[in-house]
Structure formats: structure tokens, C-alpha cells
XYZ file of C-alpha atoms in Angstrom:
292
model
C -96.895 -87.040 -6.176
C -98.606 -84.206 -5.875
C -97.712 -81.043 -3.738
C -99.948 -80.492 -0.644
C -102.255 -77.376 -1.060
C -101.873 -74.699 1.658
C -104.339 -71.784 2.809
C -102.278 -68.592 2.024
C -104.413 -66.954 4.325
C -103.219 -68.392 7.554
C -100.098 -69.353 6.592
C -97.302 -68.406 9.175
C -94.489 -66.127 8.215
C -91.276 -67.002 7.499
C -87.495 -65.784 7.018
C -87.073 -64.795 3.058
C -84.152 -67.182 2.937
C -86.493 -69.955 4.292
C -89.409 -68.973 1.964
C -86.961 -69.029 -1.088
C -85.036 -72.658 -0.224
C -89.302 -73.695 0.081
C -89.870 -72.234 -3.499
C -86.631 -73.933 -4.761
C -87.542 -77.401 -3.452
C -90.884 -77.151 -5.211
C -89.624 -76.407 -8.525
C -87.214 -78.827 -8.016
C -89.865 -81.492 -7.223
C -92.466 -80.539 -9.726
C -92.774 -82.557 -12.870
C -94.930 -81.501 -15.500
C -97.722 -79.032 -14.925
C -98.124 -77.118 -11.896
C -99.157 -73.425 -10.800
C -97.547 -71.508 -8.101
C -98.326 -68.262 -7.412
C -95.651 -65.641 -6.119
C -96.410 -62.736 -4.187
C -93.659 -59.686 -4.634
C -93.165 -56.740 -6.233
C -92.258 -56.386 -10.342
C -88.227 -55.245 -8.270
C -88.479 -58.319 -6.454
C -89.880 -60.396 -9.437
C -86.753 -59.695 -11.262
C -84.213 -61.036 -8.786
C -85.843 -63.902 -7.939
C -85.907 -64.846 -11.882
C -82.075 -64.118 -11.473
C -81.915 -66.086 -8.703
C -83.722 -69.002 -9.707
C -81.897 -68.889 -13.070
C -78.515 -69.086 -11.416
C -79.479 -72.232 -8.535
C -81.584 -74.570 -11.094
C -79.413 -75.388 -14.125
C -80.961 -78.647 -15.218
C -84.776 -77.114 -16.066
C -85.084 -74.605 -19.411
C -86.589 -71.540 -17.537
C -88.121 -68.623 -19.991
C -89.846 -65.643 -19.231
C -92.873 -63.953 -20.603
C -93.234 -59.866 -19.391
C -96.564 -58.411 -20.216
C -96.772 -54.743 -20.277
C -100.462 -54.604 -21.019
C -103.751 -55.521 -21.058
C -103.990 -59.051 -22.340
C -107.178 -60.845 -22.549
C -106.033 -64.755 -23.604
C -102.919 -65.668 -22.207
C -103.308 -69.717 -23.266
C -102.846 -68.056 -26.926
C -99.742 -66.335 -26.281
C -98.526 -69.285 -24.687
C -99.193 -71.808 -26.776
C -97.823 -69.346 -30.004
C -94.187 -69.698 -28.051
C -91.852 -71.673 -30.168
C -90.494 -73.662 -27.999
C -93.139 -74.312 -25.796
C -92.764 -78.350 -25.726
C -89.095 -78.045 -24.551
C -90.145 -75.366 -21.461
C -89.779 -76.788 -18.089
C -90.354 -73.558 -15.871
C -91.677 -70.565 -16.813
C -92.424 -67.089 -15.270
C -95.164 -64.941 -16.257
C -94.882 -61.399 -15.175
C -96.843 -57.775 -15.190
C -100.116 -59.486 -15.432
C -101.566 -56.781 -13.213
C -101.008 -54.691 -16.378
C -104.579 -56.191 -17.209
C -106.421 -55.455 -13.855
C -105.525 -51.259 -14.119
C -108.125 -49.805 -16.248
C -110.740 -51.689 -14.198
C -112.799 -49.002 -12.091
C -112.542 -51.288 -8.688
C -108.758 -51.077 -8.665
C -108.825 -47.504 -7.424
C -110.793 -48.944 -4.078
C -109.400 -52.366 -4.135
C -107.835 -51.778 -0.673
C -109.836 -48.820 -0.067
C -110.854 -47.383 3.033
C -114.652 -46.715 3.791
C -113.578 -46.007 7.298
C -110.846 -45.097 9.626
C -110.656 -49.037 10.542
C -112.285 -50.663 7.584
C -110.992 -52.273 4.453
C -113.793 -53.182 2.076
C -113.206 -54.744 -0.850
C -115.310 -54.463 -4.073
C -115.746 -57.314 -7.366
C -118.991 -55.944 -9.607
C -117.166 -56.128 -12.791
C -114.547 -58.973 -14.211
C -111.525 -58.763 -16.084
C -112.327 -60.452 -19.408
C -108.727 -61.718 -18.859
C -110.207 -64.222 -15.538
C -112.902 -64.827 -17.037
C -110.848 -66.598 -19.855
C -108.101 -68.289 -17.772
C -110.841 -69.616 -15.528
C -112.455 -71.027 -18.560
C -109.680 -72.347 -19.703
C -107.330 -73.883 -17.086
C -108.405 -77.627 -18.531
C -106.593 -76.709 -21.423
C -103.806 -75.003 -19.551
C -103.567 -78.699 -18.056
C -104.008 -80.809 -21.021
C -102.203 -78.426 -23.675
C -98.274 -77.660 -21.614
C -96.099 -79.617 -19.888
C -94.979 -76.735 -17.928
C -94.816 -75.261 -14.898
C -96.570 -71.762 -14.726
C -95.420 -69.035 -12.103
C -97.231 -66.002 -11.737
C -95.142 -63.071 -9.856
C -97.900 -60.741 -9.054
C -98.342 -57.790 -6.171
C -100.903 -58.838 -3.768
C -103.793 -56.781 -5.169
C -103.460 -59.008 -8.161
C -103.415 -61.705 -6.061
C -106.734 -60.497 -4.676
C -108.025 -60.272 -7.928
C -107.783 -64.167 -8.835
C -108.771 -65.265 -5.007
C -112.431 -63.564 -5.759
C -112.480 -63.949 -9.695
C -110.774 -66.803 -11.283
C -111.541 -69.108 -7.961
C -111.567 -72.408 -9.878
C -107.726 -71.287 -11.689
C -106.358 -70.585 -8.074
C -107.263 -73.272 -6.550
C -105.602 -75.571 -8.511
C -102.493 -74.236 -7.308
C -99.385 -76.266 -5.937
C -98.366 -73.065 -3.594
C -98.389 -69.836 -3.130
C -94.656 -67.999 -2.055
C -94.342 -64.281 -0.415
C -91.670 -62.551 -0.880
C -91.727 -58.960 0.570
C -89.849 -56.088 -0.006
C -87.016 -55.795 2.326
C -86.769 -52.920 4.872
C -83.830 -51.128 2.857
C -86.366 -50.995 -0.302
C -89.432 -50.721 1.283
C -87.863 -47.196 2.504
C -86.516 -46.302 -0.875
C -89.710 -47.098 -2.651
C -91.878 -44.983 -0.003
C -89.429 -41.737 -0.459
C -89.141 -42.430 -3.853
C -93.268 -41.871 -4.119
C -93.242 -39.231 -1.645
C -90.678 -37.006 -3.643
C -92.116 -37.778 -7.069
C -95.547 -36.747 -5.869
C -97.254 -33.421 -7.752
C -100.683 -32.360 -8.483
C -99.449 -31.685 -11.854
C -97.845 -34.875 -12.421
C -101.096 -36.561 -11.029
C -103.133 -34.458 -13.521
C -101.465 -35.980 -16.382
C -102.120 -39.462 -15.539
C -104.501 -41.662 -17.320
C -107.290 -43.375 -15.615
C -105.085 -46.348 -16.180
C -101.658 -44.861 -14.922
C -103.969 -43.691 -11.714
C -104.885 -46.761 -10.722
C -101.163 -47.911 -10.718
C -100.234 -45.307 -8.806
C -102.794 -46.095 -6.883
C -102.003 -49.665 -5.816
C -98.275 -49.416 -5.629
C -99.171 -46.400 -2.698
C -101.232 -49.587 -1.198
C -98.661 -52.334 -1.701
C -96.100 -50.133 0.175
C -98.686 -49.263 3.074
C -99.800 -52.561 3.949
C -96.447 -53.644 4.449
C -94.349 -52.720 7.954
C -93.105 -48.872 7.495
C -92.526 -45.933 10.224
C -95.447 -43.994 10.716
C -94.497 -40.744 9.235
C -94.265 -42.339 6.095
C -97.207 -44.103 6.106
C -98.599 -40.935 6.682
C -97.033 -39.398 4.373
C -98.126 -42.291 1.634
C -102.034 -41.902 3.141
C -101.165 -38.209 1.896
C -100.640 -38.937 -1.539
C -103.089 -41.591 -2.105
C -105.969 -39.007 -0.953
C -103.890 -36.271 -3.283
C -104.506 -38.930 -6.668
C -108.334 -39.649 -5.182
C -108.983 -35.770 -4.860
C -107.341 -35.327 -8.650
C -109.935 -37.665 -9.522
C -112.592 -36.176 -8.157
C -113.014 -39.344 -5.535
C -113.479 -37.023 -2.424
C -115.083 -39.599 -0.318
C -112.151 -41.779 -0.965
C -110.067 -38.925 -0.406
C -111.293 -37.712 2.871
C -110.544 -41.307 4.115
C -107.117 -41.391 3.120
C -106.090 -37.892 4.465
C -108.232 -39.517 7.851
C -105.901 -41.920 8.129
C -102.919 -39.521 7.123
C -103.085 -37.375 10.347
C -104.429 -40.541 12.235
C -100.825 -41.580 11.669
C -99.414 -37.979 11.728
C -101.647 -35.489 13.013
C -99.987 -32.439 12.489
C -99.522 -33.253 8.856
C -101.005 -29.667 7.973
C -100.848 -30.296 4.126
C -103.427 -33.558 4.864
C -105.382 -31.371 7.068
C -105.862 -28.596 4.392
C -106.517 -30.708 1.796
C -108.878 -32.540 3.451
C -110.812 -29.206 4.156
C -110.701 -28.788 0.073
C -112.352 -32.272 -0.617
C -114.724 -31.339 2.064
C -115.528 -27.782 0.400
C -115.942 -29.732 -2.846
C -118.575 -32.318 -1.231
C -120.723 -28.718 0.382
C -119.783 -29.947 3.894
C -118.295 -25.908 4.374
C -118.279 -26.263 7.977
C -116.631 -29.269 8.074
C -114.029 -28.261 6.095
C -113.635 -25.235 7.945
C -113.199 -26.653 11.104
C -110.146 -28.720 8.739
C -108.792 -25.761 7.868
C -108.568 -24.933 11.318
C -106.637 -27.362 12.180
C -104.164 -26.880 9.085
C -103.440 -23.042 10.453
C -102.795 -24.564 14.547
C -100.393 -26.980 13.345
C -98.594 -24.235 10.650
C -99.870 -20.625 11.763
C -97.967 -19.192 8.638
């Protein structure tokens, strides 16, 4: 019987535990192929692999972890040796394959203090192939395929592999919980340097990037936030972005506005755009809010 499709999008929230004992009951119910889609972070991923591991005992369960840009995941599949006896299996760090992509670095970017824009001019070759080949997915494994992916990834198959998505059985959130969410936002914070964001490759950028944004779009105090807005316009500036930049550190003392550093820096990415008396007037505002 098969599993009634639901609109992620308006979806209500509910408690973890509830959300989990819903993804159980699925996996428990599904025979045969199936796609479910899982919303959480690669932290998150992990223990709910553990989890699921230790509550379903009569399903084989494997794993695959990608850790870089793939381009035909059918192949690796179907090149698994024991891919007729798999009942259940996880596929993780498939956002490794969205990174490089130029439209990752805006993909919850801010044109405005209010607006989120979104932008899809180029494709993943990887979409493009699972699209094209979700028939065979169908016809070729007995299996059924979860995807733990953050929710830019997510993103990323809603607007470019429509057809694969849709033929999901459910989509699951599970987000970070208040303890981790904190950890994970002073963890970023602390490791923060120009010269450490200097070194990164366009790649490594972008993931820095969207794990800023995965943190900020969920619930967090507003000093962090700011404080996150902060470093996401510090990686835009050391990529010479300072459009995107001057948005970020916008919303940084929106949030926080006598964060001096986002002030100053601000004023820079204005000075490097010729808007001098723009930035001066940011620099102004830097010195009122720390005169020394």
C-alpha cells in the first residue's frame, strides 16, 4: 500500500521524539523500494543511523558516506555486493557534490535586509543523472533509499531533480537540538580567521558557507546570530563578494547593532565597491560604538 505523499512545505512541526517514532513506522511499513528524504545535519545523520540500527533488527541496514563529488550514484549502488540482500539503506554527504557549484555561496543569500532569493542557472551533473535515472532506481533495487541531507541540499533537489523528489514516500526533519545548535554556533564563531578563510578553496568556502546558513535559519539568541551574520559577510568579503558581504554585516548589526567589528568591516567592503562616503559614515559608526 503505498505511503501517502505530504507537502514538506506546510507541514506542521512536531516533537523530535514524535518525528522519529513517524520515521520508524515508515521503515517499518515499507516493502521494497521507497525514497524518504531526511532533513538534519551530517551530527545528527549519524545518531539517527545509530538509532535506527539499534530499534529495527529484522531489516539489513548499510550505509554509503560520500565525501565528494559524485556524478552517478545508480553505479555505485548497483557495484555494492550485496545489494540484492539490502533492505534499508542510508546515503549520506551527498551535499559533498553541490559545493563547488557557484550558486551555493548565495543559495540562502540575502539581496536585502528582508529578502531571501534563491538562484538555479547551472545544474549539478549529479541531478541531472538521478533525475534521469530514477526508473532504473525503481526497476534495478529492492531497497529502500534514505537521503540525510542539510536543507540547502534539500533545496537543491526541490528545484533540480523535481521528477526524483517527488516520488518520495516522506520527507523527516530532524533539527539540531538547542544544546548543539549553541555548540555548533560558538564552535564557528571561535574558529573564525581571515587567515583561515584565506586558505579555503572555493569548494571548502562554500561549506563554510552553508553550514553558517544551516545554523542561522534555525532558532538561536540574537547575539549569535549576529555574530554568525558576522562571519558569513567575513568569508563573502575574502572572496571578494562585497555585495553579498555588505548584506550579511546589514543583517549583523540589524541583530546587534553595536557589533563594531561588522560595522568596520562593512565600511571596508564599501571602500572596496568606491562607495567612500558610505563607508565612512560605517566607520563612523564602528568608532561610537568602540571609541578606542
Amino acid at each position: 500500500m503505498p505511503l501517502k505523499l505530504t507537502d514538506w512545505d506546510q507541514d506542521l512541526p512536531i516533537e523530535k521524539d514524535e518525528e522519529y517514532q513517524a520515521f520508524i513506522r515508515t521503515l517499518q511499513f515499507t516493502d521494497g523500494f521507497s525514497i524518504l528524504f531526511v532533513r538534519c545535519s551530517p551530527a545528527e545523520g549519524e545518531q539517527l543511523i545509530s538509532q535506527v540500527k539499534a530499534d529495527i533488527h529484522n531489516q539489513n541496514i548499510e550505509v554509503i558516506k560520500l565525501d565528494k563529488d559524485v556524478t552517478n550514484l545508480y553505479a555505485i549502488v548497483d557495484k555494492l555486493p550485496n545489494k540484492n540482500n539490502i533492505n534499508i539503506l542510508f546515503i549520506t554527504g551527498l551535499e559533498s557534490s553541490f559545493y563547488k557549484y557557484e550558486e551555493a555561496k548565495t543559495l540562502a543569500g540575502w539581496s536585502s535586509k528582508e529578502t531571501h532569493h534563491y538562484s538555479w542557472e547551472s545544474v549539478p551533473p549529479f541531478l541531472i543523472n538521478i533525475n534521469q535515472q530514477r526508473e532504473r532506481f525503481r526497476d534495478s533495487f529492492n531497497i529502500c533509499f534514505i537521503f540525510l541531507l542539510p536543507q540547502f541540499a534539500i533545496k537543491y533537489f526541490i528545484h533540480r531533480a523535481p521528477d526524483f523528489f517527488d516520488w518520495r514516500s516522506g520527507l523527516f526533519d530532524f533539527p539540531l537540538d538547542s544544546k548543539t545548535l549553541e555548540q555548533e554556533a560558538t564552535r564557528i564563531i571561535q574558529e573564525g580567521t581571515y587567515e583561515k578563510y584565506a586558505n579555503l578553496t572555493n569548494e571548502e568556502t562554500n561549506q563554510k558557507i552553508l553550514e553558517i546558513i544551516d545554523i542561522i535559519e534555525h532558532e538561536i539568541d540574537n547575539e549569535q546570530k549576529a555574530e554568525l551574520f558576522f562571519e558569513l559577510g567575513y568569508l563573502q568579503r575574502v572572496r571578494k563578494n562585497y555585495e553579498e558581504a555588505i548584506s550579511s554585516y546589514d543583517k549583523a548589526v540589524e541583530f546587534k547593532p553595536d557589533l563594531h567589528e561588522a560595522w568596520y568591516n562593512r565600511g571596508n567592503s564599501l571602500g572596496n565597491l568606491g562607495r567612500y562616503e558610505e563607508a565612512i559614515s560605517s566607520y563612523d559608526k564602528a568608532v561610537e560604538f568602540k571609541p578606542d
